[in-house]
C-alpha positions as MATLAB code, in Angstrom:
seq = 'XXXXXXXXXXXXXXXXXXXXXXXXXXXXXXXXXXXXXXXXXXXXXXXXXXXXXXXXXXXXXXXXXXXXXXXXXXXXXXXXXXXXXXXXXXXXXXXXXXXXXXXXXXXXXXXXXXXXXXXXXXXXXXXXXXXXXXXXXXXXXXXXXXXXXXXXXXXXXXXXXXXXXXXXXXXXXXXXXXXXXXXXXXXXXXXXXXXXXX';
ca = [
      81.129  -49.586 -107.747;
      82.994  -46.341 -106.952;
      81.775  -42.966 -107.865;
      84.099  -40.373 -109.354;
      83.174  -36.690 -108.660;
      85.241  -34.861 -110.929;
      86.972  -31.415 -110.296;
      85.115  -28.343 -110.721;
      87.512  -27.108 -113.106;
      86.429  -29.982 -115.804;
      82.914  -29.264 -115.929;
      82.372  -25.786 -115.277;
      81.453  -24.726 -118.637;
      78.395  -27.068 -118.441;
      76.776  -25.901 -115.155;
      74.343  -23.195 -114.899;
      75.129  -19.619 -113.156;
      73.609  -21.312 -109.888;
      75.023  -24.666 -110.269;
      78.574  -23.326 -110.512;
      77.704  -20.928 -107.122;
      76.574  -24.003 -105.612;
      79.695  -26.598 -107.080;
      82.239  -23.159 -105.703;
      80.857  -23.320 -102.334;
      81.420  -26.449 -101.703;
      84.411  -26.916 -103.712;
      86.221  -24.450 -100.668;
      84.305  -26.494  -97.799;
      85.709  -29.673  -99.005;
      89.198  -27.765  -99.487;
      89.155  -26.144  -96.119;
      87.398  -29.281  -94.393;
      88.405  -32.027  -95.985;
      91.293  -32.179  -98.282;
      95.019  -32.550  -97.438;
      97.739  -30.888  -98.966;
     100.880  -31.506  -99.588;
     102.106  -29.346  -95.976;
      99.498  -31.118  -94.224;
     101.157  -33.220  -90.781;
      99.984  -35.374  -87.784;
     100.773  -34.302  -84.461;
     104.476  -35.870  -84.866;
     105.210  -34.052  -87.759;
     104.512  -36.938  -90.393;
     103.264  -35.978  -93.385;
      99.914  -36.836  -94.162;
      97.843  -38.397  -97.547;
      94.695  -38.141  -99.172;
      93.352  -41.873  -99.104;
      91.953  -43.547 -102.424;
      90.805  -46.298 -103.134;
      89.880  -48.998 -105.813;
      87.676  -47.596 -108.528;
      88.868  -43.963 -108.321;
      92.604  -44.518 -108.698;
      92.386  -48.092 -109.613;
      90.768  -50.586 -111.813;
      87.126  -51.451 -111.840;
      85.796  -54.533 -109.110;
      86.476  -58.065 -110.882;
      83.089  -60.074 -109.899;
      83.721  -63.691 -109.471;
      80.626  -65.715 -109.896;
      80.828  -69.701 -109.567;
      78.866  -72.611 -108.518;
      80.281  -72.454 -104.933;
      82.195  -70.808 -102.429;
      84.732  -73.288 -102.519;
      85.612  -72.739 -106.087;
      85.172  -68.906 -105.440;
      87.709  -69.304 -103.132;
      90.236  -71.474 -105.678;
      89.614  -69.205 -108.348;
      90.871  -65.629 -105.963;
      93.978  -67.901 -104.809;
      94.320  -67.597 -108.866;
      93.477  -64.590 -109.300;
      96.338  -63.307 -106.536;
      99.080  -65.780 -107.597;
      98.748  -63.741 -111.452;
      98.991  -60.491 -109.073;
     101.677  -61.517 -107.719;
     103.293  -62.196 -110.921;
     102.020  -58.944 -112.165;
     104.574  -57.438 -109.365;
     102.313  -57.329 -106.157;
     103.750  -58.179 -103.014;
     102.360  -61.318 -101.203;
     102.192  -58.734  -98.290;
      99.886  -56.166 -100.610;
      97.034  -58.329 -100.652;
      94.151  -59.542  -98.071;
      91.578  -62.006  -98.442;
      88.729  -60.098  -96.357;
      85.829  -62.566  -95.218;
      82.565  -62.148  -93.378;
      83.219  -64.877  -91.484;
      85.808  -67.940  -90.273;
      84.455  -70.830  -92.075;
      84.899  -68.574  -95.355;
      88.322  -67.458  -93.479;
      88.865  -71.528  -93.785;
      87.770  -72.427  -97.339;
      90.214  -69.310  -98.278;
      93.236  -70.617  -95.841;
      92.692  -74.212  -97.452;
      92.839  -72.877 -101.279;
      95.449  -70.527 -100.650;
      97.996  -73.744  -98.965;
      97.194  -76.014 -101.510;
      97.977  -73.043 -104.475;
     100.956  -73.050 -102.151;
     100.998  -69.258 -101.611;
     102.227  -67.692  -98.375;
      99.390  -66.274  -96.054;
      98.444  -65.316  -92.450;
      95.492  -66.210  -90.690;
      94.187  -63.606  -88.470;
      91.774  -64.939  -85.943;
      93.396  -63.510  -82.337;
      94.308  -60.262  -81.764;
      98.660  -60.440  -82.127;
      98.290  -62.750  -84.590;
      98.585  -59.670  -87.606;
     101.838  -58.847  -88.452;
     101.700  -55.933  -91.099;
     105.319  -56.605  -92.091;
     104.948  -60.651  -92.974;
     105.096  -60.878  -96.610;
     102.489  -62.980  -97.076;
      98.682  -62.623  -98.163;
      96.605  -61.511  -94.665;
      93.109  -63.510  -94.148;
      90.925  -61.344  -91.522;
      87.163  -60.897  -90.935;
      85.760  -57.958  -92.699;
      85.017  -56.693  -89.246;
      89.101  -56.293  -88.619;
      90.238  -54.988  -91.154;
      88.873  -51.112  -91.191;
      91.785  -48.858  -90.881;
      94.081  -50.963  -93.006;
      94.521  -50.775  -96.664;
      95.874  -52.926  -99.374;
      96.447  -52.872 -103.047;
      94.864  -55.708 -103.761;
      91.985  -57.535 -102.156;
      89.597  -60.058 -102.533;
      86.317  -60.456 -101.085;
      84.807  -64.319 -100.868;
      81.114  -64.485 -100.259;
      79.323  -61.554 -100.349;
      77.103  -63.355 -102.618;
      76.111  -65.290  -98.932;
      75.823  -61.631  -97.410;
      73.739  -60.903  -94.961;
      73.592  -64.605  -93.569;
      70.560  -65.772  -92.213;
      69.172  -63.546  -89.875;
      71.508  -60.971  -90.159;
      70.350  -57.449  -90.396;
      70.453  -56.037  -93.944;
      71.989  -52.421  -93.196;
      74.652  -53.659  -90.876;
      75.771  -56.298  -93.669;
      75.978  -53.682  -96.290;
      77.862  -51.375  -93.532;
      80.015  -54.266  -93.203;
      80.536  -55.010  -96.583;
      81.585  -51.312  -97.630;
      83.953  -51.354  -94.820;
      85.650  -54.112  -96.274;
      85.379  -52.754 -100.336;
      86.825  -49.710  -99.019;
      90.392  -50.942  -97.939;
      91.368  -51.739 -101.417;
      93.574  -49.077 -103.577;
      94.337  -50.878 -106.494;
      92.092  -53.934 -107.356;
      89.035  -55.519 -105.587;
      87.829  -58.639 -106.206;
      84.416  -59.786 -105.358;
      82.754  -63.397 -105.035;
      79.263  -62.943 -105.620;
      78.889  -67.092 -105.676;
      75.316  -67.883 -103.471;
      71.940  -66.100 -103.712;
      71.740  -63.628 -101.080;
      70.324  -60.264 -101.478;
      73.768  -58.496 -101.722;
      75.255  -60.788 -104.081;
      71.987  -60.413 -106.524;
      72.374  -56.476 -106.420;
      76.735  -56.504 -107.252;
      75.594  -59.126 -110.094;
      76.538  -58.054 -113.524;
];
């Protein structure tokens, strides 16, 4: 899903005279723009971090494909109770939905797996320090990040009537915020689900 752009220095000796001016330019834009170092502070003083995410620094998406989204949702309350065993934190994982009846189907697999989670449907009711797995609309969750998350039915993305472009905005939104694993459930026919199948 992710694209890695390598460092100049790796592929240097396959570029052509102009390809390596062009790859140099841009290599000192991005490090004068873009890129933190390791001085690099907010306004108080805190040190800041280059963000990654899953697919550059992490494993490759796992696509979940089943008959329904109800046994999508059984088979990620699987899939996080082996992360969990793996050594991730019930609070290092999110269940990311496009919208609350998925939020539900999630909320009931997740309580009868009996694992700990938090629904977030009210603003206040997100509590970052709650170790348990956090259940949020795809919408809510930019700016956060977690190691591991799960993403039930994007194979039902864009719903009816739903504009294309702002579904796929949406859904990369919500890929985005995972560092470590991703999990997708491609379960349905819609025309984002048909282009993330295998």
């Amino acid at each position: 899903m992710a694209t890695l752009i390598r460092a100049i220095s790796t592929c240097v000796a396959r570029m052509t005279s102009g390809e390596r001016r062009v790859a140099q330019r841009l290599g000192h834009k991005l490090d004068d723009d873009y890129l933190l170092t390791a001085d690099d502070r907010d306004d108080d003083g805190i040190p800041l971090i280059k963000p990654i995410s899953c697919g550059r620094e992490g494993q490759a998406p796992t696509i979940i494909k089943l008959p329904s989204l109800r046994e999508e949702a059984y088979a990620i309350a699987d899939h996080l109770s082996h992360a969990h065993k793996e050594g991730h934190a019930w609070g290092d994982m999110a269940v990311l939905c496009a919208d609350w009846k998925t939020m539900d189907l999630c909320a009931d697999a997740l309580h009868e797996r009996m694992l700990p989670f938090n629904v977030r449907k009210r603003t206040g009711e997100y509590n970052p320090a709650a170790n348990a797995i956090q259940i949020m609309t795809m919408k809510v969750s930019k700016g956060l990040e977690f190691p591991v998350v799960a993403l039930p039915g994007v194979g039902h993305m864009p719903a009816p009537g739903e504009d294309e472009k702002k579904a796929a905005r949406v859904f990369y939104v919500a890929a985005t915020r995972a560092t470590q694993r991703l999990l997708l459930g491609i379960s349905g026919s819609s025309l984002l689900g048909n282009q993330l199948a295998p």
